[in-house]
């Protein structure tokens, strides 16, 4: 008796891969038999949620599930269109889904948790794949030779744990045309999982900016930056400090932000100097005009736009420095002149400059 199930559930029966058995009389070689059987197992692995990039060691579980016998009391039947369904003779009920599929999904989830806890790097990479949507199930089945080569190299390099080769490969991918940059991001994340300091920063920026097909995710970006900060990467220290200062992806933590920005500034990271000076100048609990002037001046003299703008404000307001509108205008004009890379900062400088110009004598403006 055919089950009375909603028609949209038929897709589950269609999607479930069929166990492959070699024909009794065939000229197939052992290699072809293995390849065809392996293909069926991999299709079933995807069906129960496996990631073939990370779960190669669990394919035995997918093979067991695909070729497992039906439980006692179940019969496989077909509807009038040829789609299989499973009838339980004991309960007199039927379902489109194989009765063991859910069991093997749970087994896989349990084995995956054990696998990820044994090697945290794999768990971290799996989280990134899920967050970016870079799992192979979301990609087009049409693959270019370049993408196929990148995938095979990714698997080989992940197996050998060669950080240097992973980093070089990710550099190559990142420099290619935009349509291949998601592979570059994936490779950077893989290299980051294996301890590449520069790759940690690149992986963090992938999620922080949310470009080239990678969804923006502040929490995940902060995780990557914090890992890089723990490895004394100045860029990661600076970005984690900025995010903690602004409360991006996490609650604000001014003290931790100050520590990270100070560490990055001590490593001669110029933008970190600018943000550290800005924090000492504007955050009331940590206000320190002497330190603010020190770090802001250093970053401004090295051409950082944020540092130049903050330095101009210091001259204009006369709190940390002696009030000098002419010097303020000089620095604002420099921001406007060199701010093509940051339109928002250029606009702020223009607005502030127009406010100050009315307070300066014409002959002083001509001198500037």
PDB file of N, CA, C and O in Angstrom, residues 311-354:
ATOM      1  N   UNK A 311      45.632  64.360  15.270  1.00  0.00           N
ATOM      2  CA  UNK A 311      46.630  65.371  15.619  1.00  0.00           C
ATOM      3  C   UNK A 311      46.091  66.771  15.324  1.00  0.00           C
ATOM      4  O   UNK A 311      46.276  67.715  16.104  1.00  0.00           O
ATOM      5  N   UNK A 312      45.371  66.908  14.186  1.00  0.00           N
ATOM      6  CA  UNK A 312      44.753  68.189  13.845  1.00  0.00           C
ATOM      7  C   UNK A 312      43.719  68.593  14.887  1.00  0.00           C
ATOM      8  O   UNK A 312      43.647  69.770  15.303  1.00  0.00           O
ATOM      9  N   UNK A 313      42.914  67.630  15.334  1.00  0.00           N
ATOM     10  CA  UNK A 313      41.886  67.912  16.344  1.00  0.00           C
ATOM     11  C   UNK A 313      42.537  68.359  17.650  1.00  0.00           C
ATOM     12  O   UNK A 313      42.025  69.252  18.353  1.00  0.00           O
ATOM     13  N   UNK A 314      43.655  67.746  17.991  1.00  0.00           N
ATOM     14  CA  UNK A 314      44.355  68.144  19.215  1.00  0.00           C
ATOM     15  C   UNK A 314      44.785  69.608  19.168  1.00  0.00           C
ATOM     16  O   UNK A 314      44.627  70.356  20.147  1.00  0.00           O
ATOM     17  N   UNK A 315      45.309  70.052  18.020  1.00  0.00           N
ATOM     18  CA  UNK A 315      45.693  71.454  17.874  1.00  0.00           C
ATOM     19  C   UNK A 315      44.462  72.356  17.888  1.00  0.00           C
ATOM     20  O   UNK A 315      44.493  73.468  18.439  1.00  0.00           O
ATOM     21  N   UNK A 316      43.361  71.894  17.305  1.00  0.00           N
ATOM     22  CA  UNK A 316      42.157  72.723  17.221  1.00  0.00           C
ATOM     23  C   UNK A 316      41.483  72.878  18.578  1.00  0.00           C
ATOM     24  O   UNK A 316      40.985  73.961  18.919  1.00  0.00           O
ATOM     25  N   UNK A 317      41.446  71.810  19.377  1.00  0.00           N
ATOM     26  CA  UNK A 317      40.729  71.855  20.649  1.00  0.00           C
ATOM     27  C   UNK A 317      41.582  72.429  21.782  1.00  0.00           C
ATOM     28  O   UNK A 317      41.030  72.928  22.762  1.00  0.00           O
ATOM     29  N   UNK A 318      42.893  72.295  21.667  1.00  0.00           N
ATOM     30  CA  UNK A 318      43.767  72.871  22.681  1.00  0.00           C
ATOM     31  C   UNK A 318      43.742  72.167  24.009  1.00  0.00           C
ATOM     32  O   UNK A 318      44.022  72.788  25.041  1.00  0.00           O
ATOM     33  N   UNK A 319      43.430  70.894  24.032  1.00  0.00           N
ATOM     34  CA  UNK A 319      43.421  70.148  25.297  1.00  0.00           C
ATOM     35  C   UNK A 319      44.777  69.504  25.563  1.00  0.00           C
ATOM     36  O   UNK A 319      45.410  69.762  26.580  1.00  0.00           O
ATOM     37  N   UNK A 320      45.199  68.660  24.639  1.00  0.00           N
ATOM     38  CA  UNK A 320      46.472  67.960  24.826  1.00  0.00           C
ATOM     39  C   UNK A 320      47.650  68.801  24.360  1.00  0.00           C
ATOM     40  O   UNK A 320      48.775  68.591  24.816  1.00  0.00           O
ATOM     41  N   UNK A 321      47.395  69.740  23.456  1.00  0.00           N
ATOM     42  CA  UNK A 321      48.435  70.614  22.909  1.00  0.00           C
ATOM     43  C   UNK A 321      47.988  72.073  23.011  1.00  0.00           C
ATOM     44  O   UNK A 321      46.792  72.354  23.172  1.00  0.00           O
ATOM     45  N   UNK A 322      48.936  72.973  22.896  1.00  0.00           N
ATOM     46  CA  UNK A 322      48.576  74.397  22.866  1.00  0.00           C
ATOM     47  C   UNK A 322      47.733  74.657  21.618  1.00  0.00           C
ATOM     48  O   UNK A 322      48.068  74.216  20.524  1.00  0.00           O
ATOM     49  N   UNK A 323      46.638  75.385  21.797  1.00  0.00           N
ATOM     50  CA  UNK A 323      45.724  75.611  20.680  1.00  0.00           C
ATOM     51  C   UNK A 323      46.421  76.387  19.562  1.00  0.00           C
ATOM     52  O   UNK A 323      47.002  77.447  19.786  1.00  0.00           O
ATOM     53  N   UNK A 324      46.346  75.812  18.342  1.00  0.00           N
ATOM     54  CA  UNK A 324      46.994  76.422  17.191  1.00  0.00           C
ATOM     55  C   UNK A 324      46.180  76.045  15.951  1.00  0.00           C
ATOM     56  O   UNK A 324      46.356  74.965  15.381  1.00  0.00           O
ATOM     57  N   UNK A 325      45.272  76.943  15.550  1.00  0.00           N
ATOM     58  CA  UNK A 325      44.375  76.656  14.431  1.00  0.00           C
ATOM     59  C   UNK A 325      45.129  76.528  13.112  1.00  0.00           C
ATOM     60  O   UNK A 325      44.716  75.767  12.232  1.00  0.00           O
ATOM     61  N   UNK A 326      46.203  77.263  12.979  1.00  0.00           N
ATOM     62  CA  UNK A 326      46.982  77.172  11.741  1.00  0.00           C
ATOM     63  C   UNK A 326      47.576  75.776  11.581  1.00  0.00           C
ATOM     64  O   UNK A 326      47.520  75.178  10.497  1.00  0.00           O
ATOM     65  N   UNK A 327      48.161  75.242  12.669  1.00  0.00           N
ATOM     66  CA  UNK A 327      48.718  73.893  12.608  1.00  0.00           C
ATOM     67  C   UNK A 327      47.614  72.866  12.374  1.00  0.00           C
ATOM     68  O   UNK A 327      47.816  71.880  11.647  1.00  0.00           O
ATOM     69  N   UNK A 328      46.443  73.098  12.968  1.00  0.00           N
ATOM     70  CA  UNK A 328      45.318  72.185  12.763  1.00  0.00           C
ATOM     71  C   UNK A 328      44.927  72.140  11.296  1.00  0.00           C
ATOM     72  O   UNK A 328      44.721  71.063  10.713  1.00  0.00           O
ATOM     73  N   UNK A 329      44.849  73.320  10.673  1.00  0.00           N
ATOM     74  CA  UNK A 329      44.483  73.384   9.249  1.00  0.00           C
ATOM     75  C   UNK A 329      45.552  72.731   8.381  1.00  0.00           C
ATOM     76  O   UNK A 329      45.229  72.087   7.369  1.00  0.00           O
ATOM     77  N   UNK A 330      46.804  72.883   8.746  1.00  0.00           N
ATOM     78  CA  UNK A 330      47.884  72.250   7.980  1.00  0.00           C
ATOM     79  C   UNK A 330      47.706  70.737   7.934  1.00  0.00           C
ATOM     80  O   UNK A 330      47.816  70.116   6.864  1.00  0.00           O
ATOM     81  N   UNK A 331      47.423  70.157   9.078  1.00  0.00           N
ATOM     82  CA  UNK A 331      47.258  68.707   9.130  1.00  0.00           C
ATOM     83  C   UNK A 331      45.983  68.252   8.429  1.00  0.00           C
ATOM     84  O   UNK A 331      45.957  67.205   7.765  1.00  0.00           O
ATOM     85  N   UNK A 332      44.918  69.039   8.537  1.00  0.00           N
ATOM     86  CA  UNK A 332      43.675  68.689   7.840  1.00  0.00           C
ATOM     87  C   UNK A 332      43.852  68.754   6.324  1.00  0.00           C
ATOM     88  O   UNK A 332      43.308  67.927   5.584  1.00  0.00           O
ATOM     89  N   UNK A 333      44.613  69.742   5.860  1.00  0.00           N
ATOM     90  CA  UNK A 333      44.897  69.828   4.421  1.00  0.00           C
ATOM     91  C   UNK A 333      45.707  68.627   3.948  1.00  0.00           C
ATOM     92  O   UNK A 333      45.504  68.132   2.828  1.00  0.00           O
ATOM     93  N   UNK A 334      46.612  68.132   4.796  1.00  0.00           N
ATOM     94  CA  UNK A 334      47.380  66.939   4.444  1.00  0.00           C
ATOM     95  C   UNK A 334      46.475  65.710   4.343  1.00  0.00           C
ATOM     96  O   UNK A 334      46.642  64.868   3.450  1.00  0.00           O
ATOM     97  N   UNK A 335      45.517  65.619   5.271  1.00  0.00           N
ATOM     98  CA  UNK A 335      44.556  64.507   5.211  1.00  0.00           C
ATOM     99  C   UNK A 335      43.768  64.576   3.910  1.00  0.00           C
ATOM    100  O   UNK A 335      43.580  63.562   3.216  1.00  0.00           O
ATOM    101  N   UNK A 336      43.302  65.790   3.568  1.00  0.00           N
ATOM    102  CA  UNK A 336      42.520  65.964   2.348  1.00  0.00           C
ATOM    103  C   UNK A 336      43.355  65.640   1.104  1.00  0.00           C
ATOM    104  O   UNK A 336      42.859  65.050   0.144  1.00  0.00           O
ATOM    105  N   UNK A 337      44.623  65.987   1.148  1.00  0.00           N
ATOM    106  CA  UNK A 337      45.494  65.796  -0.011  1.00  0.00           C
ATOM    107  C   UNK A 337      45.853  64.321  -0.214  1.00  0.00           C
ATOM    108  O   UNK A 337      45.960  63.855  -1.346  1.00  0.00           O
ATOM    109  N   UNK A 338      46.043  63.593   0.886  1.00  0.00           N
ATOM    110  CA  UNK A 338      46.508  62.203   0.786  1.00  0.00           C
ATOM    111  C   UNK A 338      45.427  61.191   1.136  1.00  0.00           C
ATOM    112  O   UNK A 338      45.729  60.002   1.282  1.00  0.00           O
ATOM    113  N   UNK A 339      44.194  61.633   1.233  1.00  0.00           N
ATOM    114  CA  UNK A 339      43.142  60.729   1.713  1.00  0.00           C
ATOM    115  C   UNK A 339      42.327  60.042   0.646  1.00  0.00           C
ATOM    116  O   UNK A 339      41.189  59.649   0.908  1.00  0.00           O
ATOM    117  N   UNK A 340      42.884  59.870  -0.555  1.00  0.00           N
ATOM    118  CA  UNK A 340      42.119  59.221  -1.630  1.00  0.00           C
ATOM    119  C   UNK A 340      41.756  57.777  -1.271  1.00  0.00           C
ATOM    120  O   UNK A 340      40.741  57.250  -1.754  1.00  0.00           O
ATOM    121  N   UNK A 341      42.558  57.127  -0.431  1.00  0.00           N
ATOM    122  CA  UNK A 341      42.281  55.736  -0.057  1.00  0.00           C
ATOM    123  C   UNK A 341      41.186  55.622   0.997  1.00  0.00           C
ATOM    124  O   UNK A 341      40.679  54.518   1.250  1.00  0.00           O
ATOM    125  N   UNK A 342      40.806  56.730   1.620  1.00  0.00           N
ATOM    126  CA  UNK A 342      39.780  56.716   2.664  1.00  0.00           C
ATOM    127  C   UNK A 342      38.843  57.910   2.467  1.00  0.00           C
ATOM    128  O   UNK A 342      39.012  58.965   3.100  1.00  0.00           O
ATOM    129  N   UNK A 343      37.834  57.791   1.592  1.00  0.00           N
ATOM    130  CA  UNK A 343      36.912  58.898   1.303  1.00  0.00           C
ATOM    131  C   UNK A 343      36.206  59.431   2.549  1.00  0.00           C
ATOM    132  O   UNK A 343      35.964  60.638   2.660  1.00  0.00           O
ATOM    133  N   UNK A 344      35.864  58.543   3.486  1.00  0.00           N
ATOM    134  CA  UNK A 344      35.144  58.984   4.693  1.00  0.00           C
ATOM    135  C   UNK A 344      36.015  59.918   5.525  1.00  0.00           C
ATOM    136  O   UNK A 344      35.548  60.957   6.011  1.00  0.00           O
ATOM    137  N   UNK A 345      37.287  59.572   5.679  1.00  0.00           N
ATOM    138  CA  UNK A 345      38.204  60.419   6.439  1.00  0.00           C
ATOM    139  C   UNK A 345      38.441  61.751   5.720  1.00  0.00           C
ATOM    140  O   UNK A 345      38.520  62.811   6.363  1.00  0.00           O
ATOM    141  N   UNK A 346      38.535  61.701   4.397  1.00  0.00           N
ATOM    142  CA  UNK A 346      38.711  62.931   3.610  1.00  0.00           C
ATOM    143  C   UNK A 346      37.523  63.865   3.792  1.00  0.00           C
ATOM    144  O   UNK A 346      37.686  65.084   3.950  1.00  0.00           O
ATOM    145  N   UNK A 347      36.324  63.289   3.793  1.00  0.00           N
ATOM    146  CA  UNK A 347      35.114  64.106   3.977  1.00  0.00           C
ATOM    147  C   UNK A 347      35.104  64.750   5.360  1.00  0.00           C
ATOM    148  O   UNK A 347      34.774  65.944   5.498  1.00  0.00           O
ATOM    149  N   UNK A 348      35.474  64.009   6.391  1.00  0.00           N
ATOM    150  CA  UNK A 348      35.524  64.566   7.749  1.00  0.00           C
ATOM    151  C   UNK A 348      36.524  65.723   7.828  1.00  0.00           C
ATOM    152  O   UNK A 348      36.267  66.750   8.456  1.00  0.00           O
ATOM    153  N   UNK A 349      37.668  65.529   7.165  1.00  0.00           N
ATOM    154  CA  UNK A 349      38.691  66.575   7.176  1.00  0.00           C
ATOM    155  C   UNK A 349      38.180  67.843   6.491  1.00  0.00           C
ATOM    156  O   UNK A 349      38.418  68.968   6.963  1.00  0.00           O
ATOM    157  N   UNK A 350      37.462  67.679   5.369  1.00  0.00           N
ATOM    158  CA  UNK A 350      36.915  68.834   4.647  1.00  0.00           C
ATOM    159  C   UNK A 350      35.916  69.598   5.506  1.00  0.00           C
ATOM    160  O   UNK A 350      35.916  70.829   5.563  1.00  0.00           O
ATOM    161  N   UNK A 351      35.023  68.833   6.164  1.00  0.00           N
ATOM    162  CA  UNK A 351      33.996  69.469   7.004  1.00  0.00           C
ATOM    163  C   UNK A 351      34.650  70.247   8.144  1.00  0.00           C
ATOM    164  O   UNK A 351      34.303  71.401   8.416  1.00  0.00           O
ATOM    165  N   UNK A 352      35.600  69.625   8.824  1.00  0.00           N
ATOM    166  CA  UNK A 352      36.263  70.264   9.960  1.00  0.00           C
ATOM    167  C   UNK A 352      37.082  71.465   9.500  1.00  0.00           C
ATOM    168  O   UNK A 352      37.143  72.495  10.178  1.00  0.00           O
ATOM    169  N   UNK A 353      37.710  71.317   8.319  1.00  0.00           N
ATOM    170  CA  UNK A 353      38.523  72.415   7.785  1.00  0.00           C
ATOM    171  C   UNK A 353      37.657  73.626   7.472  1.00  0.00           C
ATOM    172  O   UNK A 353      38.030  74.778   7.768  1.00  0.00           O
ATOM    173  N   UNK A 354      36.483  73.405   6.905  1.00  0.00           N
ATOM    174  CA  UNK A 354      35.581  74.524   6.586  1.00  0.00           C
ATOM    175  C   UNK A 354      35.114  75.232   7.858  1.00  0.00           C
ATOM    176  O   UNK A 354      34.888  76.448   7.864  1.00  0.00           O
TER     177      UNK A 354
END
